[in-house]
PDB file of C-alpha atoms in Angstrom:
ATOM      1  CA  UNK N  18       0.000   0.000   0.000  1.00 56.00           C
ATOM      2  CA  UNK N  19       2.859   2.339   0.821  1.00 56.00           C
ATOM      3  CA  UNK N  20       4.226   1.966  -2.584  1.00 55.00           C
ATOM      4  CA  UNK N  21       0.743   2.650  -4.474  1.00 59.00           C
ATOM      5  CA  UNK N  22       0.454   5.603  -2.179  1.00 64.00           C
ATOM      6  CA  UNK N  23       4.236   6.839  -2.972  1.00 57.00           C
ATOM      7  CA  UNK N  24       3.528   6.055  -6.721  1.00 58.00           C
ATOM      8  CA  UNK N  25       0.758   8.278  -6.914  1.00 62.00           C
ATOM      9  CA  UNK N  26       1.914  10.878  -5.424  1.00 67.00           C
ATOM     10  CA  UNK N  27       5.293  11.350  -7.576  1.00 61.00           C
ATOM     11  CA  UNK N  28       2.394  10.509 -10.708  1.00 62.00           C
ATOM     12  CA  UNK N  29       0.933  13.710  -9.165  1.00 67.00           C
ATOM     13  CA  UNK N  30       3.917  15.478  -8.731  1.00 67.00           C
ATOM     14  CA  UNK N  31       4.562  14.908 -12.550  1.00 65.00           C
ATOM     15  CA  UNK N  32       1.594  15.756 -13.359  1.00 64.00           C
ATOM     16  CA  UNK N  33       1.922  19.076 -11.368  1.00 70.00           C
ATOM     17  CA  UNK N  34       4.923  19.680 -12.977  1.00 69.00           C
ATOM     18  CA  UNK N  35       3.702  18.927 -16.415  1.00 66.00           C
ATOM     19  CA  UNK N  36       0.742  21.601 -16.288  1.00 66.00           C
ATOM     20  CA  UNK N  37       2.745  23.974 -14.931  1.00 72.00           C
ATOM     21  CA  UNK N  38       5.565  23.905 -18.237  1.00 67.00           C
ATOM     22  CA  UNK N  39       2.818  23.697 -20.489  1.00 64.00           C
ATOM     23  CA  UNK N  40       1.522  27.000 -18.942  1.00 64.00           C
ATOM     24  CA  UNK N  41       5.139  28.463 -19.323  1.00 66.00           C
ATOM     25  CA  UNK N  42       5.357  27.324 -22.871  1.00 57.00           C
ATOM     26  CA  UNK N  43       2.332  28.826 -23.976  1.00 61.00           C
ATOM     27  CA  UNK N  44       1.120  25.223 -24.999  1.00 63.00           C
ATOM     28  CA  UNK N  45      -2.635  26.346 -24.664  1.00 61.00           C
ATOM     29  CA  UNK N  46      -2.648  29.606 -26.644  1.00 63.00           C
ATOM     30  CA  UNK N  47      -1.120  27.252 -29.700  1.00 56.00           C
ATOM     31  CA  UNK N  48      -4.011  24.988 -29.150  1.00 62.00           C
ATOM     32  CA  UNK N  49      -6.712  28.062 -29.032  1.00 61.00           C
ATOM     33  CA  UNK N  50      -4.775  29.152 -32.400  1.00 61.00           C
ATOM     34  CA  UNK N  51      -5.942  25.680 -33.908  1.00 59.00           C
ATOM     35  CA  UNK N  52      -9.323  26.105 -33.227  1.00 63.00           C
ATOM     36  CA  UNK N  53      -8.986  23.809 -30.291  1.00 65.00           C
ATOM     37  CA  UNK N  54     -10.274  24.991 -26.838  1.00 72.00           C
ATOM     38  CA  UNK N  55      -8.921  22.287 -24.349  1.00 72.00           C
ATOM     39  CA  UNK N  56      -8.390  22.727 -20.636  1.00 73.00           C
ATOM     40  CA  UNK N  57      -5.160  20.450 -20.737  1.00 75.00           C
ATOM     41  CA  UNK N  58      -4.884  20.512 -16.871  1.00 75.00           C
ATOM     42  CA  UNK N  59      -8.382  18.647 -16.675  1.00 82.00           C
ATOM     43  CA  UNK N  60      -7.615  16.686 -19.403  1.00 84.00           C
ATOM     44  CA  UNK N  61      -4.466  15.572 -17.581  1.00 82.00           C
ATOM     45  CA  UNK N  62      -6.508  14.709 -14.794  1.00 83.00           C
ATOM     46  CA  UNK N  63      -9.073  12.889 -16.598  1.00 84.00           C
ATOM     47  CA  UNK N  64      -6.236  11.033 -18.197  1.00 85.00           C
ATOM     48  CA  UNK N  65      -4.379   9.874 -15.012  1.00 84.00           C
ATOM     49  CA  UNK N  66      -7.595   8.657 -13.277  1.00 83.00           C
ATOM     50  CA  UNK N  67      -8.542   6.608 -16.770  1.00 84.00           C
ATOM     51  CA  UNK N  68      -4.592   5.608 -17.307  1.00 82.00           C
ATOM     52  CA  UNK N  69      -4.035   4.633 -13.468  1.00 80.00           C
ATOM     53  CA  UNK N  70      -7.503   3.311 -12.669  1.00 83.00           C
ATOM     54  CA  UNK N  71      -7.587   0.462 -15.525  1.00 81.00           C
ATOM     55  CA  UNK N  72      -3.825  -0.697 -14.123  1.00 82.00           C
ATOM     56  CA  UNK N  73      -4.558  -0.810 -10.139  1.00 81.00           C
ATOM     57  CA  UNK N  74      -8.137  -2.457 -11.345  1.00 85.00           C
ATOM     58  CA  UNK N  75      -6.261  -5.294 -13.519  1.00 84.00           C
ATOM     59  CA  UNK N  76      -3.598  -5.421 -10.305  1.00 84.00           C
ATOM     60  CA  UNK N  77      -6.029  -5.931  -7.937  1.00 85.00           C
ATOM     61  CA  UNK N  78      -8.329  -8.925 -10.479  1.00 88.00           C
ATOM     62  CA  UNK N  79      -4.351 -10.158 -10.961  1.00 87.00           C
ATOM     63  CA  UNK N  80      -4.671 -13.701  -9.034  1.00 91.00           C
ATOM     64  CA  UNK N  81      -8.374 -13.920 -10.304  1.00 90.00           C
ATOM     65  CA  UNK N  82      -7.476 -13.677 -13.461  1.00 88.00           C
ATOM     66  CA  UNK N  83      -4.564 -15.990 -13.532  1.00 88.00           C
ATOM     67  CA  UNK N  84      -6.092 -18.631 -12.059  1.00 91.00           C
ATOM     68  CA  UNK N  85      -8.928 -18.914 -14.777  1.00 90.00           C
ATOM     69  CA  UNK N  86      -6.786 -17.440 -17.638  1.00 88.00           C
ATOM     70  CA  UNK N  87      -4.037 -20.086 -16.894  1.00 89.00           C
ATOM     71  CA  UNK N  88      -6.176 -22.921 -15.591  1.00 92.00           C
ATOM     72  CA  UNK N  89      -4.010 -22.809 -11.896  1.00 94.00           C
ATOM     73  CA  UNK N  90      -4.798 -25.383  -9.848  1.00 95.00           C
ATOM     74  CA  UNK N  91      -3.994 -24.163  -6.014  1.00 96.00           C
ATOM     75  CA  UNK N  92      -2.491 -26.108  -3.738  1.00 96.00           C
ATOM     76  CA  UNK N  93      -4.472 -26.640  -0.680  1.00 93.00           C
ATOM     77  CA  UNK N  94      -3.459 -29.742   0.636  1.00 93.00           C
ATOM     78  CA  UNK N  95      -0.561 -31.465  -1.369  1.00 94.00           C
ATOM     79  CA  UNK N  96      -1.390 -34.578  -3.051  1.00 94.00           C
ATOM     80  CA  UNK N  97       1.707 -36.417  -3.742  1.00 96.00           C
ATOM     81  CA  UNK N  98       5.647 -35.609  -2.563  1.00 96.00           C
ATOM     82  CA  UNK N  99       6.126 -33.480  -5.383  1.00 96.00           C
ATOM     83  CA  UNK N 100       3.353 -30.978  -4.554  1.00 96.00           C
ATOM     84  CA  UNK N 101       4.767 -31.475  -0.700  1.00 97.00           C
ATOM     85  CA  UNK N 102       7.939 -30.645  -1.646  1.00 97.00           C
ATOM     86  CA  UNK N 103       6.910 -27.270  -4.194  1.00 97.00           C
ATOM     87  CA  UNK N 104       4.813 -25.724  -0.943  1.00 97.00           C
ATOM     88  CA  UNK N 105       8.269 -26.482   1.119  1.00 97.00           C
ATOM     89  CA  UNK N 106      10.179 -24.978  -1.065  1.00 97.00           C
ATOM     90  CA  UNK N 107       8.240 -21.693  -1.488  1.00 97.00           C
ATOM     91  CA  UNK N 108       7.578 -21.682   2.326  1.00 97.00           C
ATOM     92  CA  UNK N 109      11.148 -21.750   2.846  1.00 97.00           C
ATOM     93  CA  UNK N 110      11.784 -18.770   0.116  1.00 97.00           C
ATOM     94  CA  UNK N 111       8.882 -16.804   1.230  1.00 97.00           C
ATOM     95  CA  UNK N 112      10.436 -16.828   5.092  1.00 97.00           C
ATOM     96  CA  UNK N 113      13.890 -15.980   3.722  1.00 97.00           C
ATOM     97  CA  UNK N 114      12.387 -12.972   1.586  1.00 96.00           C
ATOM     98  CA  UNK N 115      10.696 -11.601   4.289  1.00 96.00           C
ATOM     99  CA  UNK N 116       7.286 -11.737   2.998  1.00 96.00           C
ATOM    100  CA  UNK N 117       3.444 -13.700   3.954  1.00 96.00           C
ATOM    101  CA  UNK N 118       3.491 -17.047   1.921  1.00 97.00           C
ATOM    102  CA  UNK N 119       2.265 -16.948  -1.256  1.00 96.00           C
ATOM    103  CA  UNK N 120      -0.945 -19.204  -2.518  1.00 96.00           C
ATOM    104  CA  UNK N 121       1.352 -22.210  -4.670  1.00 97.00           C
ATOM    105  CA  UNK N 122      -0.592 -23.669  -7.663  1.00 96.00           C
ATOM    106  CA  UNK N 123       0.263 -25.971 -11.052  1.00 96.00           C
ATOM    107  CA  UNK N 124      -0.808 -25.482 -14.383  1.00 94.00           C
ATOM    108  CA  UNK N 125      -0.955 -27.470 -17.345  1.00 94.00           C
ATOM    109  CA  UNK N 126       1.099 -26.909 -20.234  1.00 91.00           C
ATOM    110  CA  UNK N 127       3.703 -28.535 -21.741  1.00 90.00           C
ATOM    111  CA  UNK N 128       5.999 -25.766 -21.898  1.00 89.00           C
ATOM    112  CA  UNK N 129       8.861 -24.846 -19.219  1.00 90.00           C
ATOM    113  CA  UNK N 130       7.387 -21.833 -17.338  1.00 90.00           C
ATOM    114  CA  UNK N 131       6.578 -19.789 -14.145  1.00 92.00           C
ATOM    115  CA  UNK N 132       4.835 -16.760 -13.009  1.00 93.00           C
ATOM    116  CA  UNK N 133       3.740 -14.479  -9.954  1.00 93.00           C
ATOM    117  CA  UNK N 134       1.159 -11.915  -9.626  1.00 91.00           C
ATOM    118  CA  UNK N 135      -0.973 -10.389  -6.885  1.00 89.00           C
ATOM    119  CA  UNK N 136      -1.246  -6.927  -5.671  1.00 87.00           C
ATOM    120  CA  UNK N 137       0.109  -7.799  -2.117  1.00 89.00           C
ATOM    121  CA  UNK N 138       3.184  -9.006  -1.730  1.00 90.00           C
ATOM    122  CA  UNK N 139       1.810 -11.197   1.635  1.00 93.00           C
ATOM    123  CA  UNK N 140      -0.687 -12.558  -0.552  1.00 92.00           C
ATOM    124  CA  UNK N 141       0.909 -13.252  -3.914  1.00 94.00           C
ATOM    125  CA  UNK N 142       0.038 -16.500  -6.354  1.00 95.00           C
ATOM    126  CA  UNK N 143       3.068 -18.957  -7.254  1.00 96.00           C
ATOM    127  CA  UNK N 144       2.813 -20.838 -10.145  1.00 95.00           C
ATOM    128  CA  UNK N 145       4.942 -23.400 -12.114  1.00 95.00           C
ATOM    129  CA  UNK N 146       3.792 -25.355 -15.604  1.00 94.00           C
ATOM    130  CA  UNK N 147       3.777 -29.179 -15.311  1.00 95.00           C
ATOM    131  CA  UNK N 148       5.914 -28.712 -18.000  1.00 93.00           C
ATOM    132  CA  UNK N 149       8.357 -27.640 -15.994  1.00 93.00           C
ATOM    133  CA  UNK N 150       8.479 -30.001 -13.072  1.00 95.00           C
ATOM    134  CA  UNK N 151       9.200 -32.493 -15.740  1.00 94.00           C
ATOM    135  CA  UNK N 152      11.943 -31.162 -17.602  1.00 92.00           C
ATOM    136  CA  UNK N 153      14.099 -28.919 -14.724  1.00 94.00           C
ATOM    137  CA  UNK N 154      15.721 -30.784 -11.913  1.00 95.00           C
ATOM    138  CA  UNK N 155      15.099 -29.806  -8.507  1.00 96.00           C
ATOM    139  CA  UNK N 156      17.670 -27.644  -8.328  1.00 97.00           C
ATOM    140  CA  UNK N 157      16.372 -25.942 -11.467  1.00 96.00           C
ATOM    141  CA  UNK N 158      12.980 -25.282 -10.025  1.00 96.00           C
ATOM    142  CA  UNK N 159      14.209 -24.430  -6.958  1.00 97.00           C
ATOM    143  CA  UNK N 160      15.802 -21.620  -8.593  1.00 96.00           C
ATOM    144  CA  UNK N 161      12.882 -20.797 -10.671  1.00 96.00           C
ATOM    145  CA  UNK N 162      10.557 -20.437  -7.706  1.00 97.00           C
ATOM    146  CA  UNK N 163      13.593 -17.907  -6.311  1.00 97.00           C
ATOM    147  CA  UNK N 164      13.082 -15.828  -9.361  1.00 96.00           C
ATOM    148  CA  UNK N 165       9.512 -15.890  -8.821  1.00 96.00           C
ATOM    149  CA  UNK N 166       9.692 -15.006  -5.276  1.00 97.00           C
ATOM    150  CA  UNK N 167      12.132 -11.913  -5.725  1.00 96.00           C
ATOM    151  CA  UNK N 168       9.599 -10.580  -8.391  1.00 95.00           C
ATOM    152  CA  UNK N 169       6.819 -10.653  -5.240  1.00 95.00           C
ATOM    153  CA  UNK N 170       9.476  -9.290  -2.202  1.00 95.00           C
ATOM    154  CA  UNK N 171      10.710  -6.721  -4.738  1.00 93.00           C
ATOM    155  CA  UNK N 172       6.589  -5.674  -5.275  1.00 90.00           C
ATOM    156  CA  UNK N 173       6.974  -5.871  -9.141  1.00 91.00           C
ATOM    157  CA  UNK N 174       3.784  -6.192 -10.041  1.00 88.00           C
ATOM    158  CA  UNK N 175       2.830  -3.350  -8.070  1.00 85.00           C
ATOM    159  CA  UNK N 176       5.542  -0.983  -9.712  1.00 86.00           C
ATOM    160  CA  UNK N 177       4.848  -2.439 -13.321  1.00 87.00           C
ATOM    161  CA  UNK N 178       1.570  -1.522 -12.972  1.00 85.00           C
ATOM    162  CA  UNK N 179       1.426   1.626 -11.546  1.00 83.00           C
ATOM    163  CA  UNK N 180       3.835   2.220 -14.234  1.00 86.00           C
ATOM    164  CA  UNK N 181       1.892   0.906 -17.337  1.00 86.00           C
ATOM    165  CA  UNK N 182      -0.571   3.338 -15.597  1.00 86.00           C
ATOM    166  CA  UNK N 183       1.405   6.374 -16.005  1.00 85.00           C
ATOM    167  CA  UNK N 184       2.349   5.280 -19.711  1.00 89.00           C
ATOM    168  CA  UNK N 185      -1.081   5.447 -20.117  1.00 89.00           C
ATOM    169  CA  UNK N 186      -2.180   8.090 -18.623  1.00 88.00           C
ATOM    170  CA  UNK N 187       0.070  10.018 -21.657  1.00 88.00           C
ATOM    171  CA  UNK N 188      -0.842   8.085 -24.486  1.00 91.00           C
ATOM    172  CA  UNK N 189      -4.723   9.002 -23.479  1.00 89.00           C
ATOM    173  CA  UNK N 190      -3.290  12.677 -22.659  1.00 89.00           C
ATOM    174  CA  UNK N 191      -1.083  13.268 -26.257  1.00 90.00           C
ATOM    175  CA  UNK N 192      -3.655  10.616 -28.663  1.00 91.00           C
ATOM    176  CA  UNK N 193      -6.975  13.488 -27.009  1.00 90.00           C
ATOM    177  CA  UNK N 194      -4.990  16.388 -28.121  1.00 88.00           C
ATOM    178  CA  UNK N 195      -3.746  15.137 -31.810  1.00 90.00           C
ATOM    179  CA  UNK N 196      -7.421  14.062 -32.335  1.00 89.00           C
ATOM    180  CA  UNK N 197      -8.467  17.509 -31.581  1.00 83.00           C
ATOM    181  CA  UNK N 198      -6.151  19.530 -33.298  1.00 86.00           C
ATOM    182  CA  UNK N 199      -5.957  17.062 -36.862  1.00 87.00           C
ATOM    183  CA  UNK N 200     -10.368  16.936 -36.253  1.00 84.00           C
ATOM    184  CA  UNK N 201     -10.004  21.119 -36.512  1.00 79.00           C
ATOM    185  CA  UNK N 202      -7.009  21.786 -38.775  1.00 80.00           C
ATOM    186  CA  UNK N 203      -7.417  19.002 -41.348  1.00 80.00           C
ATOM    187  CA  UNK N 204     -11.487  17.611 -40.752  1.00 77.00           C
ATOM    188  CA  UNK N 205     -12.287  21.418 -40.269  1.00 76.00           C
ATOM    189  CA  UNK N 206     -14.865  20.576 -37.749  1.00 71.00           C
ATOM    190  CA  UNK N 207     -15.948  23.622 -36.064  1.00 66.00           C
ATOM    191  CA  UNK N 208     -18.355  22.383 -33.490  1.00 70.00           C
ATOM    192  CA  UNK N 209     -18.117  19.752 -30.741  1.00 65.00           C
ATOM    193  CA  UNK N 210     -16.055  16.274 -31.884  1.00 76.00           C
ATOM    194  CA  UNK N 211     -16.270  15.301 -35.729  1.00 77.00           C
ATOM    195  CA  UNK N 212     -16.130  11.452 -36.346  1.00 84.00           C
ATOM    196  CA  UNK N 213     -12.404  12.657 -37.440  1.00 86.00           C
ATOM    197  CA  UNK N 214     -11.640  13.114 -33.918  1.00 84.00           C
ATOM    198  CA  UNK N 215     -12.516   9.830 -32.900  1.00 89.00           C
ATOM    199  CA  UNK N 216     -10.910   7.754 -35.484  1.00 92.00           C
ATOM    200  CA  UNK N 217      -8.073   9.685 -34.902  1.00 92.00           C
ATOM    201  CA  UNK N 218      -7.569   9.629 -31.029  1.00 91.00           C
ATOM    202  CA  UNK N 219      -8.201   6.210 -31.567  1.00 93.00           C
ATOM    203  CA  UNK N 220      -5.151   5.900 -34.295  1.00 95.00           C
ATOM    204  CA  UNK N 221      -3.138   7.822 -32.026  1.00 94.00           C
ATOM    205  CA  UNK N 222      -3.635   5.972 -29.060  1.00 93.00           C
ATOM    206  CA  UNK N 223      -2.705   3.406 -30.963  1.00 93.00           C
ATOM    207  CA  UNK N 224       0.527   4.244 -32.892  1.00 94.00           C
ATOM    208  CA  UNK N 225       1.584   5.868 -28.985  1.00 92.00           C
ATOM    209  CA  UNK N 226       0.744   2.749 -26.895  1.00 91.00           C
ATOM    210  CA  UNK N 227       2.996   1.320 -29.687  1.00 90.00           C
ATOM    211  CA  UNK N 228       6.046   3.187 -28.875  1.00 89.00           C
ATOM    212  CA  UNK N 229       5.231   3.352 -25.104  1.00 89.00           C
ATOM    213  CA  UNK N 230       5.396  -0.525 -24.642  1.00 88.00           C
ATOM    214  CA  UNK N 231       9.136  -0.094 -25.772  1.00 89.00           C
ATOM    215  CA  UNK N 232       9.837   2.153 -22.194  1.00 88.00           C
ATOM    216  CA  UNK N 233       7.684  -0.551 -20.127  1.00 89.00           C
ATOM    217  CA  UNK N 234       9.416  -3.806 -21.696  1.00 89.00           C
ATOM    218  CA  UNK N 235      12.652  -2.529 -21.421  1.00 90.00           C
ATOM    219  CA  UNK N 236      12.452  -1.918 -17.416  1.00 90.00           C
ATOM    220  CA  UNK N 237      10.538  -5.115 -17.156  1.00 89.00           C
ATOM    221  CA  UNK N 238      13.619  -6.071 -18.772  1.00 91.00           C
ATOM    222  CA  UNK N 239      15.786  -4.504 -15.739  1.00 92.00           C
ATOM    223  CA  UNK N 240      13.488  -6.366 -13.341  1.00 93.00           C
ATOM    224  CA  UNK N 241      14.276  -9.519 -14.921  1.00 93.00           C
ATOM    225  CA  UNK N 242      17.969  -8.960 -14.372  1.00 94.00           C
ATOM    226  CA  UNK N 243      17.124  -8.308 -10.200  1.00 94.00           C
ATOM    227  CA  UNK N 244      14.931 -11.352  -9.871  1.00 95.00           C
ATOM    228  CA  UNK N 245      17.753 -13.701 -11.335  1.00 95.00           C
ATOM    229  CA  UNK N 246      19.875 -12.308  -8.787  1.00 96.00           C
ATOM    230  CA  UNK N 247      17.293 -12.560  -5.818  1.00 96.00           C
ATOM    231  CA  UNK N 248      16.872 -16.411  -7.200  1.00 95.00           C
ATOM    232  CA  UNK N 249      20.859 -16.931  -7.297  1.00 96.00           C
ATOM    233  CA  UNK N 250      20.500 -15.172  -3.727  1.00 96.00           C
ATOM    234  CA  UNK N 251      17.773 -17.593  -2.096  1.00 96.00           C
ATOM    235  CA  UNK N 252      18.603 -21.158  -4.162  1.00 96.00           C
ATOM    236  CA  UNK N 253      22.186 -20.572  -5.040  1.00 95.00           C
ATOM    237  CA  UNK N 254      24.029 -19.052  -8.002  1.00 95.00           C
ATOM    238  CA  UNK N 255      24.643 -22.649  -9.517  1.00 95.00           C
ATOM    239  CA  UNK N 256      21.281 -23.599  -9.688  1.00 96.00           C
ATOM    240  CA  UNK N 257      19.577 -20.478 -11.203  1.00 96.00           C
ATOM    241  CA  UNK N 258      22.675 -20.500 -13.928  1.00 95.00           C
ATOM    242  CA  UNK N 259      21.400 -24.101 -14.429  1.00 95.00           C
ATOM    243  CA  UNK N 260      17.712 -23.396 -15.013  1.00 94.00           C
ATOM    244  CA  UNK N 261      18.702 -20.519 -17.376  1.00 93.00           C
ATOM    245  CA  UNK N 262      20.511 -22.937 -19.564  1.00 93.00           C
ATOM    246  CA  UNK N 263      18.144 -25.822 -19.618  1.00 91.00           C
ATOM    247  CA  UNK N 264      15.878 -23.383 -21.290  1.00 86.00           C
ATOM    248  CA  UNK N 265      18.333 -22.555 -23.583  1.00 84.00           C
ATOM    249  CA  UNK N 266      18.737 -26.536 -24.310  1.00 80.00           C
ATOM    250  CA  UNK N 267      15.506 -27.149 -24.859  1.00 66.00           C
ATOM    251  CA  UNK N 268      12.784 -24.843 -27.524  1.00 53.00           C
ATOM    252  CA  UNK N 269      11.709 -20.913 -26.388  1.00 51.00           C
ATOM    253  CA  UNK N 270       9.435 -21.466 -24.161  1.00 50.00           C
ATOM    254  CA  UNK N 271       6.060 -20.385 -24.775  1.00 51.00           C
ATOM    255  CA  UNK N 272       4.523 -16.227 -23.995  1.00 54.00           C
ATOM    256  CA  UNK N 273       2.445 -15.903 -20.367  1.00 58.00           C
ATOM    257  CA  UNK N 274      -0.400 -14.146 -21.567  1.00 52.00           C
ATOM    258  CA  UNK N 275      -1.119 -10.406 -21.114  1.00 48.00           C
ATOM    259  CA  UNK N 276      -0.161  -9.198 -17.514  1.00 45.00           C
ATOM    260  CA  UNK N 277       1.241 -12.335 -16.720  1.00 49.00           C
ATOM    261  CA  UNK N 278       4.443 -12.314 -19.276  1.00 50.00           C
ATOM    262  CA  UNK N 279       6.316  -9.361 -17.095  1.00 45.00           C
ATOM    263  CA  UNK N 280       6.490 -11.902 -14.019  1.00 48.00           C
ATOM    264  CA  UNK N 281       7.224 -15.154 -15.785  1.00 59.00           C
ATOM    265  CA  UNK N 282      10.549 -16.885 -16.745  1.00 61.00           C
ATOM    266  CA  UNK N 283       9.864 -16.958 -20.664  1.00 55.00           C
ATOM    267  CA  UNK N 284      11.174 -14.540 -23.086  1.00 46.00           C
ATOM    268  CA  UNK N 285       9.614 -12.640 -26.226  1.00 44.00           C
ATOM    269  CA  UNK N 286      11.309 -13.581 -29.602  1.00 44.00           C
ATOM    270  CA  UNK N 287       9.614 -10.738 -31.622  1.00 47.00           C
ATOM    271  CA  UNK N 288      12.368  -7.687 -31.244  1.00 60.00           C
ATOM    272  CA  UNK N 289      14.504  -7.076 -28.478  1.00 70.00           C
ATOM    273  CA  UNK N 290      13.175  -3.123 -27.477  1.00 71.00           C
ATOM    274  CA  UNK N 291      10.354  -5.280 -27.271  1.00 74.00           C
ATOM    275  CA  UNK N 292      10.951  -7.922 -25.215  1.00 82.00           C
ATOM    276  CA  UNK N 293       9.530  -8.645 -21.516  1.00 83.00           C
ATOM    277  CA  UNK N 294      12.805 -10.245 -20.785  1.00 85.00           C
ATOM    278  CA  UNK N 295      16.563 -10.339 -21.791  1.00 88.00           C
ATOM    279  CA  UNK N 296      17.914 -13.577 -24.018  1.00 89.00           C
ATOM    280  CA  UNK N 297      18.882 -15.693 -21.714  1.00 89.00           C
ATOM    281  CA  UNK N 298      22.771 -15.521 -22.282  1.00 91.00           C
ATOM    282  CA  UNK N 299      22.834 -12.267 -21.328  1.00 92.00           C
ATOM    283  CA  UNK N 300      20.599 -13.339 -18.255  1.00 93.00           C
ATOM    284  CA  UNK N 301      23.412 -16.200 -17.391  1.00 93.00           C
ATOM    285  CA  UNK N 302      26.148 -13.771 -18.171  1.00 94.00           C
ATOM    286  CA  UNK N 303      24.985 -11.278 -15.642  1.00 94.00           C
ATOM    287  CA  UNK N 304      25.106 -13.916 -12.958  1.00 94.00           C
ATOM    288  CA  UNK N 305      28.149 -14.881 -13.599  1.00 91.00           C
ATOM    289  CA  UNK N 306      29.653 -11.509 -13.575  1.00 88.00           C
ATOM    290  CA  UNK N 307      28.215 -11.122 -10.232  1.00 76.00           C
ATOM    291  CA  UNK N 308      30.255 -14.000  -8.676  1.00 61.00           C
TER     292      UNK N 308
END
């Protein structure tokens, strides 16, 4: 809660800041010029509660979510020795981190993968693929379940999305005024909001959430690096080397879905200022640096 709280208030700060340079700058008198009467501090405002809103909403529907998106089945009572043994293992991570145990569940998919997510970090969710109790050693997963567990002490799904929320917040902000001023200058619509506008602010939000996913993947990216090192940290350097390279051995593994990529241990393939995560031999290479 104290880092929502702390996040807003620096998004207000900004915010604050931002009004008061476009008053310096004149920014509104070049907008009246156009034909296009906006009151940018409002529309800030409206911005940040539509931007930051949708983000803490998703954070807070987060375990939901994954549960039903992902088909998690939660451990309450282990089954077998290897569901035994997952719950001791994250029990004993959780009480080194410092934070409440997390909720431990299984999902099932083929692939090699993980992910955490939960607004709290005393009540995060835990999850591993079958895939990849069958294909990582103990050690492996051990290590995996580290990485996971950093991600919740270090409260990054809290900061990612209080930070997709300010990214928003300006795409909504910029895509409201280029719809107005192209809807005047080049639609000539004198009254109210043409359909130019929409399609427009639309386009633009587009085109900006575009190049804005570029400044959230690459300090997802950065986060990626930490949690490795929390993992080497609570299972051992060894072992979270290890896991990296038996997913380099075997095939890419497979995208989280949505919210869930940032917190998992796959990576993107698509372009690198795109990725969620590093390749993984630059992942291994940082650790080993660090020895």
């Amino acid at each position: 809660m104290m880092r929502i709280i702390l996040f807003l208030a620096t998004n207000i700060a900004i915010m604050v800041v931002i009004s008061i340079v476009f008053n310096i700058l004149g920014l509104g008198g070049v907008l009246d010029a156009q034909g296009v009467n906006l009151n940018l501090t409002a529309l800030l405002i409206m911005s940040a509660v539509i931007g930051v809103t949708g983000s803490l909403i998703s954070l807070a529907m987060s375990k939901w979510s994954a549960k039903r998106a992902m088909g998690v089945q939660v451990i309450d009572r282990a089954q077998n020795q290897t569901e035994q043994w997952l719950v001791e293992v994250v029990t004993r991570q959780a009480r080194q981190a410092g934070i409440g145990m997390p909720e431990v569940g299984i999902f099932n998919t083929p692939e090699p993968n993980a992910f955490a997510t939960g607004m709290n970090k005393n009540s995060a969710l835990v999850a591993v693929s079958t895939g990849l109790l069958h294909s990582m050693t103990p050690d492996e997963v051990e290590a995996v379940i580290g990485h996971e567990i950093t991600h919740v002490a270090n409260g990054d799904m809290v900061t990612m999305a209080l930070m997709q929320g300010v990214v928003n917040t300006f795409v909504y902000f910029f895509a409201t005024i280029i719809g107005h001023v192209v809807d005047r200058t080049v639609f000539q619509n004198e009254r109210g909001q043409g359909m130019g506008y929409y399609i427009v602010q639309m386009a633009a939000q587009i085109a900006l959430g575009f190049l804005a996913s570029m400044l959230v993947a690459w300090f997802s990216r950065r986060r990626e690096f930490k949690a490795d090192a929390g993992g080497a940290k609570l299972a051992g350097r060894d072992k979270m080397v290890n896991a990296l390279r038996a997913l380099q051995r075997g095939h890419e593994t497979a995208d989280l879905p949505g919210q869930f990529a940032a917190f998992g241990i796959n990576g993107a393939t698509f372009n690198k200022l795109f990725m969620s995560h590093p390749p993984l031999e630059e992942r291994i290479a940082a650790l080993q640096r660090n020895n």
